[in-house]
Amino acid sequence: MTERIVVVGAALLDGGRLLAARRSAPTELAGRWELPGGKVEPGEAPEAALVRELREELGVETEAVRRVAGEWPLRSPYVLQVWTARLLAGSPEPKALQDHDELRWLTAGTLWDVEWLEQDVGAVREVARVLDAGGAEG
Ligand SMILES: Nc1nc2c([nH]c(=O)n2[C@H]2C[C@H](O)[C@@H](COP(=O)(O)OP(=O)(O)OP(=O)(O)O)O2)c(=O)[nH]1
């Protein structure tokens, strides 16, 4: 059996905008933009990993809303799965606390203004469909 480890990416949506994060490390990924998130730990639900990672990396309180259809291969044994997410009432604004050096809220019209990690492009295309359909609400 091949081991497969899920990396959860958050499509954090707020007012029709998506939060993109620029990686600061490791060198081969630094400077490129991604969906904030990280590795799901053994026995952890992906939605819980998403909430934990966003708290650690961005200092925000969030909830996962729904899975975005699809799964994207990363460097073996990792695969990227994406959930839409929203900020809970009273959450602080996101800050680049860990792993990132810049954050940007993107609209459907500015989604491709940043240089996404190549392996994220398929996922961001799916998120674009969610944004076009009106966001995470509902
Ligand atoms: N978070 C995130 N990671 C991504 C994306 N695309 C992509 O290739 N990756 C890669 C980068 C890393 O090699 C891996 C996730 O690792 P990470 O460093 O964000 O996760 P983590 O906080 O759990 O890592 P660790 O330091 O605890 O090992 O997946 C993406 O959109 N979001």
Coordinates of N, CA and C and ligand atoms in Angstrom, one line a residue:
M1 N 0.9 -1.2 0.0 CA 0.0 0.0 0.0 C 0.9 1.2 0.0
T2 N 0.6 2.2 -0.9 CA 1.4 3.4 -1.0 C 0.9 4.4 0.1
E3 N 1.8 4.9 0.8 CA 1.4 5.9 1.8 C 1.0 7.2 1.1
R4 N 0.0 7.8 1.6 CA -0.5 9.0 1.0 C -0.8 10.0 2.1
I5 N -0.2 11.2 2.1 CA -0.5 12.1 3.1 C -1.2 13.4 2.5
V6 N -2.3 13.7 3.2 CA -3.1 14.8 2.7 C -2.6 16.1 3.2
V7 N -2.4 17.1 2.3 CA -2.1 18.5 2.7 C -3.4 19.2 2.4
V8 N -3.9 19.9 3.5 CA -5.2 20.6 3.3 C -4.8 22.1 2.9
G9 N -5.5 22.6 1.9 CA -5.3 24.0 1.5 C -6.7 24.6 1.8
A10 N -6.6 25.8 2.4 CA -7.8 26.5 2.7 C -8.1 27.6 1.6
A11 N -9.3 27.5 1.1 CA -9.8 28.6 0.2 C -10.6 29.5 1.2
L12 N -9.9 30.4 1.9 CA -10.5 31.2 2.9 C -11.2 32.4 2.2
L13 N -12.5 32.4 2.3 CA -13.3 33.4 1.5 C -13.9 34.4 2.5
D14 N -13.9 35.6 2.0 CA -14.5 36.7 2.9 C -15.0 37.8 1.9
G15 N -16.3 38.0 1.9 CA -16.8 39.1 1.1 C -16.5 38.9 -0.4
G16 N -16.5 37.7 -0.9 CA -16.2 37.5 -2.3 C -14.8 37.5 -2.7
R17 N -13.9 37.5 -1.6 CA -12.5 37.5 -1.9 C -11.8 36.3 -1.3
L18 N -10.7 35.9 -2.0 CA -9.9 34.7 -1.5 C -8.6 35.2 -1.0
L19 N -8.2 34.5 0.2 CA -6.9 34.9 0.7 C -5.8 34.0 0.1
A20 N -4.8 34.7 -0.5 CA -3.6 34.0 -1.0 C -2.4 34.4 -0.1
A21 N -1.5 33.4 0.0 CA -0.4 33.6 1.0 C 0.9 33.3 0.2
R22 N 1.9 34.2 0.4 CA 3.2 33.9 -0.3 C 4.1 33.2 0.6
R23 N 4.6 32.1 0.2 CA 5.5 31.2 1.0 C 6.9 31.9 1.2
S24 N 7.4 31.8 2.4 CA 8.7 32.3 2.7 C 9.8 31.2 2.8
A25 N 9.3 29.9 2.8 CA 10.3 28.8 2.9 C 9.5 27.5 2.4
P26 N 10.2 26.5 2.0 CA 11.6 26.4 1.8 C 12.0 27.1 0.5
T27 N 13.3 27.2 0.2 CA 13.8 28.0 -0.9 C 13.1 27.7 -2.2
E28 N 12.9 26.4 -2.5 CA 12.3 26.1 -3.8 C 10.8 26.5 -3.9
L29 N 10.2 26.8 -2.8 CA 8.8 27.3 -2.9 C 8.6 28.8 -2.5
A30 N 9.7 29.3 -2.0 CA 9.6 30.7 -1.5 C 9.3 31.7 -2.6
G31 N 8.4 32.7 -2.3 CA 8.1 33.7 -3.3 C 6.9 33.3 -4.1
R32 N 6.5 32.1 -4.1 CA 5.3 31.6 -4.8 C 4.1 31.6 -3.9
W33 N 2.9 31.7 -4.5 CA 1.7 31.9 -3.7 C 0.9 30.6 -3.6
E34 N 0.3 30.4 -2.4 CA -0.4 29.1 -2.2 C -1.7 29.4 -1.4
L35 N -2.4 28.4 -1.2 CA -3.6 28.4 -0.2 C -3.0 28.0 1.1
P36 N -3.2 28.8 2.2 CA -2.6 28.5 3.5 C -3.2 27.1 4.0
G37 N -2.4 26.4 4.7 CA -2.8 25.1 5.2 C -1.6 24.3 5.6
G38 N -1.7 23.0 5.5 CA -0.6 22.1 5.9 C -1.0 20.7 6.0
K39 N -0.1 19.9 6.5 CA -0.2 18.5 6.5 C -1.3 18.0 7.6
V40 N -2.1 17.1 7.2 CA -3.0 16.5 8.1 C -2.2 15.5 9.0
E41 N -2.4 15.6 10.3 CA -1.7 14.7 11.2 C -2.4 13.3 11.3
P42 N -1.7 12.2 11.6 CA -2.3 10.9 11.7 C -3.5 11.0 12.7
G43 N -4.7 10.5 12.2 CA -5.9 10.5 13.1 C -6.6 11.8 13.1
E44 N -6.1 12.8 12.4 CA -6.8 14.1 12.5 C -7.7 14.2 11.3
A45 N -8.9 14.8 11.5 CA -9.8 15.1 10.3 C -9.2 16.3 9.5
P46 N -9.3 16.3 8.2 CA -8.8 17.4 7.4 C -9.4 18.7 7.8
E47 N -10.6 18.8 8.1 CA -11.3 20.0 8.5 C -10.6 20.6 9.8
A48 N -10.3 19.7 10.7 CA -9.6 20.1 12.0 C -8.2 20.6 11.7
A49 N -7.5 19.9 10.8 CA -6.1 20.3 10.4 C -6.2 21.7 9.8
L50 N -7.2 21.9 9.0 CA -7.3 23.3 8.4 C -7.5 24.4 9.4
V51 N -8.3 24.1 10.4 CA -8.6 25.1 11.5 C -7.3 25.3 12.3
R52 N -6.6 24.2 12.6 CA -5.3 24.3 13.3 C -4.2 25.1 12.6
E53 N -4.1 24.7 11.3 CA -3.0 25.4 10.5 C -3.3 26.9 10.3
L54 N -4.6 27.2 10.1 CA -4.8 28.7 9.9 C -4.6 29.4 11.2
R55 N -4.9 28.8 12.3 CA -4.7 29.4 13.6 C -3.2 29.7 13.8
E56 N -2.4 28.6 13.5 CA -0.9 28.7 13.7 C -0.3 29.7 12.7
E57 N -0.7 29.6 11.4 CA 0.0 30.4 10.4 C -0.5 31.9 10.3
L58 N -1.8 32.0 10.6 CA -2.4 33.4 10.3 C -3.0 34.0 11.5
G59 N -3.1 33.3 12.6 CA -3.7 33.8 13.8 C -5.2 34.0 13.8
V60 N -5.9 33.3 12.9 CA -7.3 33.5 12.7 C -8.1 32.3 13.3
E61 N -9.4 32.6 13.5 CA -10.3 31.5 13.9 C -11.3 31.3 12.8
T62 N -11.3 30.1 12.3 CA -12.1 29.8 11.1 C -12.9 28.5 11.2
E63 N -13.7 28.2 10.2 CA -14.3 26.9 10.1 C -14.3 26.5 8.6
A64 N -14.1 25.2 8.4 CA -14.1 24.7 7.1 C -15.6 24.6 6.7
V65 N -15.8 25.0 5.4 CA -17.2 25.0 4.9 C -17.5 23.8 4.1
R66 N -16.8 23.7 2.9 CA -17.0 22.5 2.1 C -15.8 22.1 1.3
R67 N -15.7 20.9 0.9 CA -14.6 20.4 0.1 C -14.8 20.9 -1.3
V68 N -13.7 21.3 -1.9 CA -13.7 21.7 -3.3 C -13.3 20.4 -4.1
A69 N -14.1 20.1 -5.1 CA -14.0 18.9 -5.8 C -12.6 18.8 -6.4
G70 N -12.0 17.6 -6.2 CA -10.7 17.3 -6.8 C -9.6 17.1 -5.8
E71 N -8.5 16.6 -6.3 CA -7.3 16.3 -5.5 C -6.1 16.5 -6.4
W72 N -5.0 17.1 -5.9 CA -3.9 17.5 -6.8 C -2.6 16.9 -6.2
P73 N -1.9 16.2 -7.0 CA -0.6 15.5 -6.5 C 0.4 16.6 -6.2
L74 N 1.1 16.4 -5.1 CA 2.3 17.2 -4.8 C 3.5 16.3 -4.8
R75 N 4.6 16.7 -4.3 CA 5.8 15.8 -4.2 C 5.3 14.6 -3.3
S76 N 5.6 13.4 -3.9 CA 5.2 12.2 -3.2 C 5.7 12.2 -1.8
P77 N 5.0 11.8 -0.8 CA 3.6 11.1 -0.8 C 2.5 12.1 -0.6
Y78 N 2.7 13.4 -0.9 CA 1.6 14.3 -0.5 C 0.6 14.6 -1.6
V79 N -0.6 14.8 -1.2 CA -1.7 15.2 -2.2 C -2.4 16.4 -1.6
L80 N -2.8 17.3 -2.4 CA -3.5 18.5 -2.0 C -5.0 18.4 -2.1
Q81 N -5.7 18.6 -1.0 CA -7.2 18.7 -1.0 C -7.5 20.1 -0.5
V82 N -8.6 20.6 -1.0 CA -9.0 22.0 -0.7 C -10.4 22.1 -0.1
W83 N -10.5 22.8 0.9 CA -11.8 23.2 1.5 C -12.0 24.7 1.5
T84 N -13.2 25.1 1.2 CA -13.5 26.5 1.4 C -13.6 26.7 2.9
A85 N -13.4 27.9 3.4 CA -13.4 28.2 4.8 C -13.8 29.6 5.0
R86 N -14.3 29.9 6.2 CA -14.7 31.3 6.5 C -14.2 31.7 7.9
L87 N -14.0 33.0 8.1 CA -13.6 33.5 9.4 C -14.8 33.5 10.3
L88 N -14.6 33.1 11.5 CA -15.6 33.2 12.5 C -15.8 34.6 13.0
A89 N -17.0 34.9 13.5 CA -17.3 36.3 14.0 C -16.2 36.5 15.1
G90 N -15.7 37.7 15.1 CA -14.7 38.1 16.1 C -13.3 37.6 15.9
S91 N -13.1 36.9 14.8 CA -11.7 36.4 14.5 C -10.8 37.7 14.2
P92 N -9.5 37.6 14.7 CA -8.6 38.6 14.2 C -8.4 38.6 12.7
E93 N -8.0 39.7 12.1 CA -7.6 39.7 10.7 C -6.4 38.8 10.5
P94 N -6.3 38.1 9.3 CA -5.1 37.2 9.1 C -3.8 38.0 9.1
K95 N -2.8 37.4 9.7 CA -1.4 38.0 9.7 C -0.5 36.9 9.3
A96 N 0.6 37.3 8.6 CA 1.6 36.3 8.1 C 2.5 36.0 9.3
L97 N 2.1 35.1 10.1 CA 2.9 34.8 11.4 C 3.9 33.7 11.1
Q98 N 3.7 32.8 10.2 CA 4.5 31.6 10.0 C 4.4 31.1 8.6
D99 N 5.5 30.8 8.0 CA 5.6 30.2 6.7 C 5.3 31.1 5.5
H100 N 4.8 32.3 5.8 CA 4.5 33.3 4.7 C 5.0 34.6 5.0
D101 N 5.3 35.4 4.0 CA 5.8 36.8 4.2 C 4.9 37.8 3.6
E102 N 3.8 37.4 2.9 CA 2.8 38.4 2.4 C 1.5 37.7 2.2
L103 N 0.4 38.4 2.5 CA -0.9 37.9 2.3 C -1.7 38.9 1.4
R104 N -2.6 38.4 0.6 CA -3.3 39.2 -0.3 C -4.7 38.7 -0.5
W105 N -5.7 39.6 -0.4 CA -7.1 39.2 -0.7 C -7.3 39.4 -2.2
L106 N -7.8 38.4 -2.9 CA -8.0 38.4 -4.3 C -9.4 38.3 -4.7
T107 N -9.9 39.0 -5.7 CA -11.2 38.8 -6.2 C -11.2 37.9 -7.4
A108 N -12.3 37.6 -7.9 CA -12.4 36.8 -9.2 C -11.5 37.5 -10.3
G109 N -11.6 38.8 -10.3 CA -10.8 39.6 -11.3 C -9.3 39.7 -11.1
T110 N -8.9 39.4 -9.9 CA -7.4 39.6 -9.6 C -6.8 38.2 -9.2
L111 N -7.5 37.2 -9.4 CA -7.1 35.8 -8.9 C -5.8 35.4 -9.5
W112 N -5.5 35.8 -10.8 CA -4.3 35.4 -11.4 C -3.2 36.4 -11.5
D113 N -3.4 37.4 -10.6 CA -2.3 38.5 -10.5 C -1.1 38.0 -9.7
V114 N -1.2 36.9 -9.0 CA -0.1 36.4 -8.2 C 0.4 35.1 -8.9
E115 N 1.7 34.8 -8.6 CA 2.3 33.6 -9.2 C 2.1 32.4 -8.2
W116 N 1.0 31.7 -8.5 CA 0.7 30.5 -7.7 C 1.7 29.4 -7.9
L117 N 1.9 28.6 -6.9 CA 2.7 27.4 -7.1 C 2.1 26.6 -8.2
E118 N 3.0 26.1 -9.1 CA 2.4 25.4 -10.3 C 1.5 24.3 -9.9
Q119 N 1.8 23.6 -8.8 CA 0.9 22.4 -8.4 C -0.4 22.9 -7.8
D120 N -0.6 24.2 -7.6 CA -1.8 24.7 -7.1 C -2.8 25.2 -8.1
V121 N -2.3 25.4 -9.4 CA -3.1 26.0 -10.4 C -4.4 25.3 -10.6
G122 N -4.4 24.0 -10.7 CA -5.7 23.3 -10.9 C -6.6 23.5 -9.8
A123 N -6.1 23.6 -8.5 CA -7.0 23.8 -7.4 C -7.5 25.2 -7.4
V124 N -6.7 26.2 -7.8 CA -7.2 27.6 -7.8 C -8.2 27.8 -8.9
R125 N -8.1 27.0 -10.0 CA -9.1 27.1 -11.0 C -10.5 26.6 -10.5
E126 N -10.4 25.6 -9.7 CA -11.7 25.1 -9.0 C -12.2 26.1 -8.1
V127 N -11.4 26.8 -7.3 CA -11.8 27.8 -6.4 C -12.4 29.0 -7.2
A128 N -11.8 29.3 -8.3 CA -12.4 30.3 -9.2 C -13.8 30.1 -9.5
R129 N -14.2 28.8 -9.7 CA -15.6 28.5 -10.0 C -16.5 28.8 -8.8
V130 N -15.9 28.5 -7.6 CA -16.7 28.8 -6.4 C -16.9 30.3 -6.2
L131 N -15.8 31.1 -6.5 CA -15.9 32.5 -6.4 C -16.9 33.1 -7.4
D132 N -16.9 32.5 -8.6 CA -17.8 33.0 -9.6 C -19.2 32.6 -9.2
A133 N -19.4 31.5 -8.5 CA -20.8 31.1 -8.1 C -21.2 31.9 -6.8
G134 N -20.4 32.7 -6.3 CA -20.9 33.5 -5.2 C -20.2 33.3 -3.8
G135 N -19.2 32.4 -3.8 CA -18.4 32.2 -2.6 C -18.8 31.0 -1.7
A136 N -18.4 31.0 -0.5 CA -18.5 29.8 0.4 C -19.9 29.8 1.1
E137 N -20.6 30.9 1.1 CA -21.8 30.9 1.9 C -22.8 29.9 1.3
G138 N -23.7 29.5 2.2 CA -24.8 28.6 1.7 C -24.5 27.2 1.8
Ligands
LIG1 N1 -0.1 24.6 2.8 C1 0.1 24.3 1.5 N2 1.1 23.5 1.1 C2 1.3 23.3 -0.2 C3 0.5 23.9 -1.1 N3 0.9 23.5 -2.4 C4 2.0 22.7 -2.1 O1 2.7 22.2 -3.0 N4 2.2 22.6 -0.8 C5 3.3 21.8 -0.2 C6 4.3 22.7 0.6 C7 4.8 21.7 1.6 O2 5.8 20.9 1.0 C8 3.6 20.9 1.9 C9 2.8 21.4 3.1 O3 3.6 21.6 4.1 P1 3.5 22.8 5.1 O4 4.9 23.2 5.4 O5 2.6 23.9 4.6 O6 2.7 22.1 6.2 P2 3.0 21.9 7.8 O7 2.8 23.3 8.4 O8 2.1 20.8 8.2 O9 4.5 21.4 7.7 P3 5.5 21.0 8.8 O10 6.4 22.2 8.9 O11 4.7 20.7 10.1 O12 6.2 19.8 8.2 O13 2.8 20.9 0.7 C10 -0.6 24.7 -0.7 O14 -1.4 25.2 -1.5 N5 -0.8 24.9 0.6

